[in-house]
XYZ file of C-alpha atoms in Angstrom:
128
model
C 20.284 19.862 -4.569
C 20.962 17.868 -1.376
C 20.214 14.610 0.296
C 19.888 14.633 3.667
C 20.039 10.947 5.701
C 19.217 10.833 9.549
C 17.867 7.912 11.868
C 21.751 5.907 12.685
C 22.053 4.880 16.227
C 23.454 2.043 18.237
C 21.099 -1.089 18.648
C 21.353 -5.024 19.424
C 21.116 -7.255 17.302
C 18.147 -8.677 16.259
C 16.536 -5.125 16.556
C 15.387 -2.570 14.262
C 16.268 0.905 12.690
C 14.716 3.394 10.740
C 16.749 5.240 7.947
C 15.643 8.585 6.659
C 16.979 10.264 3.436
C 14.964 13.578 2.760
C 15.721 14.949 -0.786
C 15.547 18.490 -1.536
C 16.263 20.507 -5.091
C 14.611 17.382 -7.231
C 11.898 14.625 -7.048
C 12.893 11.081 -5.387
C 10.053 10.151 -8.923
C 12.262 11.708 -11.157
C 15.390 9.956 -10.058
C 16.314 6.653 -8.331
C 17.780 6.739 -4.520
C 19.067 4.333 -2.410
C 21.250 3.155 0.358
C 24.686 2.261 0.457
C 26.945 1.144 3.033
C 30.178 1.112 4.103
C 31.802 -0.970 7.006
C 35.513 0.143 8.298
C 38.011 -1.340 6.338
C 35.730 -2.077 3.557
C 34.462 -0.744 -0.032
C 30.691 0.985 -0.285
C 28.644 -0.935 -1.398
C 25.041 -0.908 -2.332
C 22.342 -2.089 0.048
C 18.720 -0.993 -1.927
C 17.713 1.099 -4.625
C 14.136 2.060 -5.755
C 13.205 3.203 -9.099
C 12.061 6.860 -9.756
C 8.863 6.438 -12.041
C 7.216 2.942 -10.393
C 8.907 2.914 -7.160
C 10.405 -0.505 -8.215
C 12.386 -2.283 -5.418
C 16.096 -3.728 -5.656
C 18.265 -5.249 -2.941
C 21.367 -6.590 -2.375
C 21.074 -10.321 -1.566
C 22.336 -9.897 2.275
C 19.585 -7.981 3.341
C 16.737 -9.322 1.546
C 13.907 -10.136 3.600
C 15.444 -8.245 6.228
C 15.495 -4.558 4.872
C 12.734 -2.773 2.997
C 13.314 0.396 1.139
C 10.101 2.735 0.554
C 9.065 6.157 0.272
C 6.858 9.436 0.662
C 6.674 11.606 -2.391
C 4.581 14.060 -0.939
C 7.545 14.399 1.548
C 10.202 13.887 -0.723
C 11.683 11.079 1.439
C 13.076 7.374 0.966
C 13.246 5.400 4.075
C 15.105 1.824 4.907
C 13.877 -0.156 7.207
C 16.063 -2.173 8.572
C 15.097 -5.524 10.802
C 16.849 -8.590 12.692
C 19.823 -6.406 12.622
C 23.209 -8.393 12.489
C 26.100 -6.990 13.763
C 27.617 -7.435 10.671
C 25.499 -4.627 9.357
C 27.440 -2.295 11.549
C 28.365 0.934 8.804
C 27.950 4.107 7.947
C 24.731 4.246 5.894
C 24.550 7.002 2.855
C 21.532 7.525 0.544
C 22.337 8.647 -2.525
C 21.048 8.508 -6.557
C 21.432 5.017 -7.773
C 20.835 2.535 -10.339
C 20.935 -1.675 -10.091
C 22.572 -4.123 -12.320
C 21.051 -6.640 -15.049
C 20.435 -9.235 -11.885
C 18.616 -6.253 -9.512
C 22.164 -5.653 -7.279
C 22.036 -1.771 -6.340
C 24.935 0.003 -7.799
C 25.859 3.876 -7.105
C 26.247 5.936 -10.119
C 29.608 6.968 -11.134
C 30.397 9.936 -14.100
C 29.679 13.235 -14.816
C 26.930 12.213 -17.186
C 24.988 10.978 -14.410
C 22.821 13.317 -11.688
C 25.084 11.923 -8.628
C 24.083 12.878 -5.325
C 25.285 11.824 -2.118
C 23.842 12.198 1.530
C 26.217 12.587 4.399
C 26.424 9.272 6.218
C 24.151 8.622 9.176
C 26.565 5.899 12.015
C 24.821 2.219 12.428
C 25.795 0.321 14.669
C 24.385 -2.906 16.032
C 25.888 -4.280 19.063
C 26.274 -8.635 19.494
């Protein structure tokens, strides 16, 4: 059981990045992934989370309309699209399982009771 996340790279800002996070050992439409991020000197937090069964879309508020999370079942893969990067977006990006609060803000899941899985962290950075 493993999530593997790929597509980090240095880029300007106002550009664009693609995120990859291929799952393998379970179904991305039995269980929710998203994207979390984490900045240096700061907490993770999460950045988008879709649902396993309908695919349902949650973000955090300070990438909406700039970030897009979707995915490719037959490929077992959630992507984030990320546009008019800021450089405040500059982190280490991790997909992992997920769930989202009663107002839609991605959370990671925490306890053994949960299926937690984490992706090694892909490097974003966006240059001013």
């Amino acid at each position: 059981v493993q999530l593997q996340a790929s597509g980090g790279g240095l880029v300007q800002a106002g550009g664009s990045l693609r995120l990859s996070c291929a799952a393998s050992g379970f179904s991305i439409e039995n269980f929710a992934v998203g994207w979390f991020r984490q900045a240096p000197g700061k907490e993770r937090e999460g950045v988008s989370c879709m649902s396993a069964t309908l695919g349902t879309t949650y973000y955090a508020d300070f990438v909406k309309g700039r970030f897009a999370i979707s995915r490719d079942t037959a490929k077992n893969t959630v992507y984030l699209q990320m546009n008019n990067l800021e450089p405040e977006d500059t982190a280490v990006y991790y997909c992992g399982t997920c769930t989202y609060s009663s107002d839609g803000t991605p959370m990671a899941l925490v306890g053994d009771e949960y299926f937690v899985v984490w992706g090694q962290g892909t490097l974003v950075t966006v240059s001013s």
